[in-house]
CSV table of C-alpha atoms in Angstrom, one decimal:
chain,number,residue,atom,x,y,z
V,150,UNK,CA,0.0,0.0,0.0
V,151,UNK,CA,1.3,3.4,-1.0
V,152,UNK,CA,0.7,6.0,1.8
V,153,UNK,CA,-0.4,9.5,1.1
V,154,UNK,CA,1.4,12.2,3.2
V,155,UNK,CA,-0.1,15.7,3.0
V,156,UNK,CA,2.4,18.5,3.1
V,157,UNK,CA,0.7,21.4,5.0
V,158,UNK,CA,3.2,24.1,4.2
V,159,UNK,CA,0.8,26.1,2.0
V,160,UNK,CA,-1.7,26.2,4.9
V,161,UNK,CA,1.0,27.9,7.0
V,162,UNK,CA,1.8,30.3,4.1
V,163,UNK,CA,-1.8,31.4,4.1
V,164,UNK,CA,-1.8,31.9,7.9
V,165,UNK,CA,1.4,33.8,7.8
V,166,UNK,CA,0.1,36.2,5.2
V,167,UNK,CA,-2.2,37.8,7.8
V,168,UNK,CA,-0.7,36.9,11.1
V,169,UNK,CA,-2.7,35.2,13.9
V,170,UNK,CA,-3.7,31.6,13.7
V,171,UNK,CA,-6.2,31.4,10.8
V,172,UNK,CA,-6.1,28.9,9.3
V,173,UNK,CA,-5.0,26.7,12.2
V,174,UNK,CA,-2.1,24.5,11.0
V,175,UNK,CA,-2.6,21.9,13.8
V,176,UNK,CA,-6.3,21.6,13.1
V,177,UNK,CA,-5.7,21.2,9.3
V,178,UNK,CA,-3.2,18.5,10.1
V,179,UNK,CA,-5.6,16.6,12.3
V,180,UNK,CA,-8.4,17.0,9.8
V,181,UNK,CA,-6.1,15.5,7.0
V,182,UNK,CA,-5.6,12.5,9.2
V,183,UNK,CA,-9.4,12.3,10.0
V,184,UNK,CA,-10.1,12.4,6.2
V,185,UNK,CA,-7.8,9.5,5.5
V,186,UNK,CA,-4.3,10.8,5.0
V,187,UNK,CA,-1.7,8.4,6.3
V,188,UNK,CA,1.0,11.0,7.0
V,189,UNK,CA,1.7,14.7,7.6
V,190,UNK,CA,4.7,16.4,6.0
V,191,UNK,CA,6.2,19.7,6.9
V,192,UNK,CA,9.2,21.6,5.5
V,193,UNK,CA,10.5,24.3,7.8
V,194,UNK,CA,12.9,26.6,6.1
V,195,UNK,CA,15.5,28.8,7.8
V,196,UNK,CA,13.4,32.0,7.2
V,197,UNK,CA,10.2,30.2,8.5
V,198,UNK,CA,8.2,31.8,5.7
V,199,UNK,CA,5.6,29.0,6.0
V,200,UNK,CA,6.0,26.2,8.5
V,201,UNK,CA,7.8,27.5,11.6
V,202,UNK,CA,10.1,25.6,13.9
V,203,UNK,CA,7.5,26.0,16.7
V,204,UNK,CA,4.8,24.6,14.4
V,205,UNK,CA,6.9,21.4,14.2
V,206,UNK,CA,7.1,21.2,17.9
V,207,UNK,CA,3.4,21.8,18.4
V,208,UNK,CA,2.4,19.2,15.8
V,209,UNK,CA,4.6,16.4,17.0
V,210,UNK,CA,2.5,15.3,20.1
V,211,UNK,CA,-0.7,15.4,18.2
V,212,UNK,CA,0.1,13.8,14.8
V,213,UNK,CA,-0.9,10.1,15.1
V,214,UNK,CA,0.0,9.0,11.5
V,215,UNK,CA,3.6,9.2,10.1
V,216,UNK,CA,5.2,12.5,10.7
V,217,UNK,CA,7.7,13.5,8.0
V,218,UNK,CA,10.0,16.6,8.4
V,219,UNK,CA,11.8,17.7,5.2
V,220,UNK,CA,14.7,20.1,4.9
V,221,UNK,CA,18.3,20.9,4.3
V,222,UNK,CA,20.3,19.5,7.1
V,223,UNK,CA,21.9,22.7,8.4
V,224,UNK,CA,22.7,22.7,12.1
V,225,UNK,CA,19.5,24.1,13.5
V,226,UNK,CA,17.4,21.7,11.3
V,227,UNK,CA,19.4,18.7,12.6
V,228,UNK,CA,18.9,19.9,16.2
V,229,UNK,CA,15.1,20.3,15.6
V,230,UNK,CA,14.8,16.8,14.1
V,231,UNK,CA,16.7,15.2,16.9
V,232,UNK,CA,14.6,17.1,19.4
V,233,UNK,CA,11.2,16.2,17.8
V,234,UNK,CA,12.1,12.7,16.6
V,235,UNK,CA,9.6,12.4,13.7
V,236,UNK,CA,8.8,9.1,12.0
V,237,UNK,CA,10.9,10.2,9.0
V,238,UNK,CA,13.3,12.9,8.0
V,239,UNK,CA,13.7,13.7,4.3
V,240,UNK,CA,17.0,15.4,3.4
V,241,UNK,CA,16.5,18.1,0.7
V,242,UNK,CA,19.4,20.2,-0.8
V,243,UNK,CA,17.5,23.5,-1.0
V,244,UNK,CA,19.1,26.8,-0.4
V,245,UNK,CA,17.5,29.7,1.6
V,246,UNK,CA,16.8,31.6,-1.7
V,247,UNK,CA,14.8,28.8,-3.4
V,248,UNK,CA,11.1,29.3,-3.6
V,249,UNK,CA,10.6,25.5,-3.7
V,250,UNK,CA,12.8,22.4,-4.1
V,251,UNK,CA,14.2,22.1,-7.7
V,252,UNK,CA,16.7,19.3,-7.6
V,253,UNK,CA,17.9,16.2,-5.7
V,254,UNK,CA,21.2,15.5,-3.9
V,255,UNK,CA,24.3,14.5,-5.8
V,256,UNK,CA,24.7,11.6,-3.4
V,257,UNK,CA,28.1,10.7,-4.9
V,258,UNK,CA,29.7,14.1,-4.4
V,259,UNK,CA,28.1,14.5,-1.0
V,260,UNK,CA,28.6,11.0,0.2
V,261,UNK,CA,30.7,11.8,3.3
V,262,UNK,CA,28.4,14.6,4.4
V,263,UNK,CA,25.2,12.6,4.0
V,264,UNK,CA,26.7,9.5,5.7
V,265,UNK,CA,27.5,11.7,8.7
V,266,UNK,CA,24.0,13.3,8.9
V,267,UNK,CA,22.1,10.1,8.2
V,268,UNK,CA,24.1,8.4,10.9
V,269,UNK,CA,23.0,10.9,13.5
V,270,UNK,CA,19.4,10.5,12.6
V,271,UNK,CA,19.5,6.7,12.4
V,272,UNK,CA,21.2,6.6,15.8
V,273,UNK,CA,18.2,8.4,17.2
V,274,UNK,CA,15.8,5.8,15.6
V,275,UNK,CA,14.6,8.2,12.9
V,276,UNK,CA,13.9,6.7,9.4
V,277,UNK,CA,15.9,8.8,6.9
V,278,UNK,CA,15.0,9.5,3.3
V,279,UNK,CA,17.2,11.4,0.7
V,280,UNK,CA,15.6,13.5,-2.0
V,281,UNK,CA,17.2,12.5,-5.4
V,282,UNK,CA,16.7,13.0,-9.1
V,283,UNK,CA,15.5,10.0,-11.1
V,284,UNK,CA,19.0,8.5,-11.5
V,285,UNK,CA,19.9,5.0,-10.5
V,286,UNK,CA,23.4,6.1,-9.5
V,287,UNK,CA,22.0,8.7,-7.1
V,288,UNK,CA,19.7,6.0,-5.6
V,289,UNK,CA,22.6,3.6,-5.2
V,290,UNK,CA,24.8,6.1,-3.5
V,291,UNK,CA,22.0,7.2,-1.2
V,292,UNK,CA,21.8,3.6,0.0
V,293,UNK,CA,25.6,3.6,0.4
V,294,UNK,CA,25.3,6.6,2.6
V,295,UNK,CA,23.0,4.6,4.9
V,296,UNK,CA,19.6,6.0,3.8
V,297,UNK,CA,16.5,3.9,4.5
V,298,UNK,CA,14.6,5.4,1.6
V,299,UNK,CA,15.0,7.8,-1.3
V,300,UNK,CA,12.3,10.3,-2.5
V,301,UNK,CA,12.3,10.8,-6.2
V,302,UNK,CA,12.0,14.4,-7.3
V,303,UNK,CA,9.0,14.2,-9.7
V,304,UNK,CA,8.7,17.7,-11.2
V,305,UNK,CA,10.3,16.6,-14.5
V,306,UNK,CA,7.7,13.9,-14.7
V,307,UNK,CA,4.9,16.3,-13.9
V,308,UNK,CA,6.0,19.0,-16.4
V,309,UNK,CA,6.2,16.5,-19.3
V,310,UNK,CA,3.2,14.4,-18.4
V,311,UNK,CA,0.7,16.0,-20.7
V,312,UNK,CA,2.8,15.7,-23.9
V,313,UNK,CA,4.9,12.6,-23.4
V,314,UNK,CA,4.0,10.6,-20.3
V,315,UNK,CA,5.3,7.3,-21.6
V,316,UNK,CA,8.7,8.9,-22.2
V,317,UNK,CA,9.0,11.0,-19.0
V,318,UNK,CA,8.1,8.1,-16.7
V,319,UNK,CA,11.0,6.0,-18.0
V,320,UNK,CA,13.8,7.4,-15.9
V,321,UNK,CA,11.6,7.2,-12.8
V,322,UNK,CA,10.9,3.5,-13.5
V,323,UNK,CA,14.6,2.9,-13.9
V,324,UNK,CA,15.4,4.6,-10.6
V,325,UNK,CA,12.6,2.8,-8.8
V,326,UNK,CA,13.8,-0.5,-10.1
V,327,UNK,CA,17.3,0.3,-8.8
V,328,UNK,CA,15.8,1.1,-5.4
V,329,UNK,CA,13.8,-2.1,-5.4
V,330,UNK,CA,16.8,-4.2,-6.4
V,331,UNK,CA,19.0,-2.9,-3.6
V,332,UNK,CA,16.3,-3.1,-1.0
V,333,UNK,CA,15.9,0.6,-0.2
V,334,UNK,CA,12.5,2.2,0.4
V,335,UNK,CA,10.9,4.5,-2.2
V,336,UNK,CA,9.0,7.7,-1.8
V,337,UNK,CA,8.0,10.3,-4.4
V,338,UNK,CA,6.9,14.0,-4.4
V,339,UNK,CA,6.8,17.4,-6.0
V,340,UNK,CA,4.1,18.5,-8.5
V,341,UNK,CA,2.2,15.2,-8.3
V,342,UNK,CA,-1.5,15.9,-8.8
V,343,UNK,CA,-4.8,14.3,-9.6
V,344,UNK,CA,-3.8,14.6,-13.3
V,345,UNK,CA,-0.6,12.6,-13.1
V,346,UNK,CA,-0.5,10.6,-9.8
V,347,UNK,CA,-2.4,7.5,-10.8
V,348,UNK,CA,-0.3,6.9,-13.9
V,349,UNK,CA,2.9,7.3,-11.9
V,350,UNK,CA,1.6,4.8,-9.3
V,351,UNK,CA,0.4,2.3,-11.9
V,352,UNK,CA,4.0,2.2,-13.3
V,353,UNK,CA,5.7,2.1,-9.9
V,354,UNK,CA,3.2,0.4,-7.6
V,355,UNK,CA,5.8,-0.5,-5.0
V,356,UNK,CA,6.0,3.1,-3.9
V,357,UNK,CA,6.0,3.4,-0.1
V,358,UNK,CA,4.8,7.0,0.1
V,359,UNK,CA,3.9,10.1,-1.9
V,360,UNK,CA,4.2,13.5,-0.3
V,361,UNK,CA,1.9,16.1,-1.9
V,362,UNK,CA,1.1,19.6,-0.7
V,363,UNK,CA,0.6,22.4,-3.2
V,364,UNK,CA,-1.8,20.5,-5.5
V,365,UNK,CA,-3.9,19.1,-2.6
V,366,UNK,CA,-4.4,22.6,-1.1
V,367,UNK,CA,-5.2,24.1,-4.5
V,368,UNK,CA,-7.7,21.3,-5.3
V,369,UNK,CA,-9.2,21.7,-1.8
V,370,UNK,CA,-10.2,25.3,-2.6
V,371,UNK,CA,-12.7,23.9,-5.1
V,372,UNK,CA,-13.5,20.4,-3.8
V,373,UNK,CA,-13.1,20.8,-0.1
V,374,UNK,CA,-10.3,19.1,1.9
V,375,UNK,CA,-12.1,15.9,2.8
V,376,UNK,CA,-13.2,15.2,-0.8
V,377,UNK,CA,-9.8,16.1,-2.2
V,378,UNK,CA,-7.9,13.7,0.1
V,379,UNK,CA,-10.4,11.0,-0.9
V,380,UNK,CA,-9.7,11.6,-4.6
V,381,UNK,CA,-5.9,11.4,-4.1
V,382,UNK,CA,-6.3,8.2,-2.1
V,383,UNK,CA,-8.3,6.7,-5.0
V,384,UNK,CA,-5.4,7.3,-7.3
V,385,UNK,CA,-3.3,4.9,-5.2
V,386,UNK,CA,-5.6,2.0,-5.5
C-alpha cells in the first residue's frame, strides 16, 4: 500500500500572510488524518516563511500518523529533528533563496556529508530518506550513505506528463527498479497531482509513500479538503 502524506506548508503560508492563527495549522493536520491521510509532511525553512520551527514542535505530540520533516540538514534543522524525533526525516538540498525544491542531492559528491548526517538520525531511531533525481546512481549512493529510503523528485515527470507521459516516466521506473533491487524504500513527491498521480503509481506500484502539498491545497479550494484527500487516495488503489 502506498501511503499519502499531506504537506501542509501552504496552509502555513496562508496563515502567515495575515498573522494570527487562521487557518490553524494543527487543526488542518488533524483534519487531514481524519479524512484518511496516512501521514503529515512539513518543510521548515530557515526564514520560516511558511511552517515555523515551533509549528513542528506543536504538531509532533498530536500527529498520530507518520510525521515527516523535510529540509536541508543545516545545524538548526538537525537539532530540531533530533529534538522532535519524527517518524521520518527527508533530506533536501535546497538553499535559503529557493522558492521551492528544484533538484535532488548529488549523493556521490556529498557521500561523506550525507553519511554523517544520516548516521546521526538513524542513531536516534529516525527513518531517513534522501531527495534525489531519477538517476539509479544517485539512488545507489543514497543507499551507500545509509539512507533507509529515497524520495524521487518528480517535477520533471509532472512537467512533461501532458505531452509525453510514456517517455517522461521511464527514468523514474529505472530509478525505482534500482531502489527495489538494492532493497531501499521508495517515496516520491513534488508536483504530483490528480492529473498525473495514478499513472505514476500504476507504473511504480511498490512506492512506499507520496508526499503532496501544493496540488492538494489548490484542489481543496474547489472540492473541499475531505473530498480532495479521498480523490488522491483513490489514485493509489
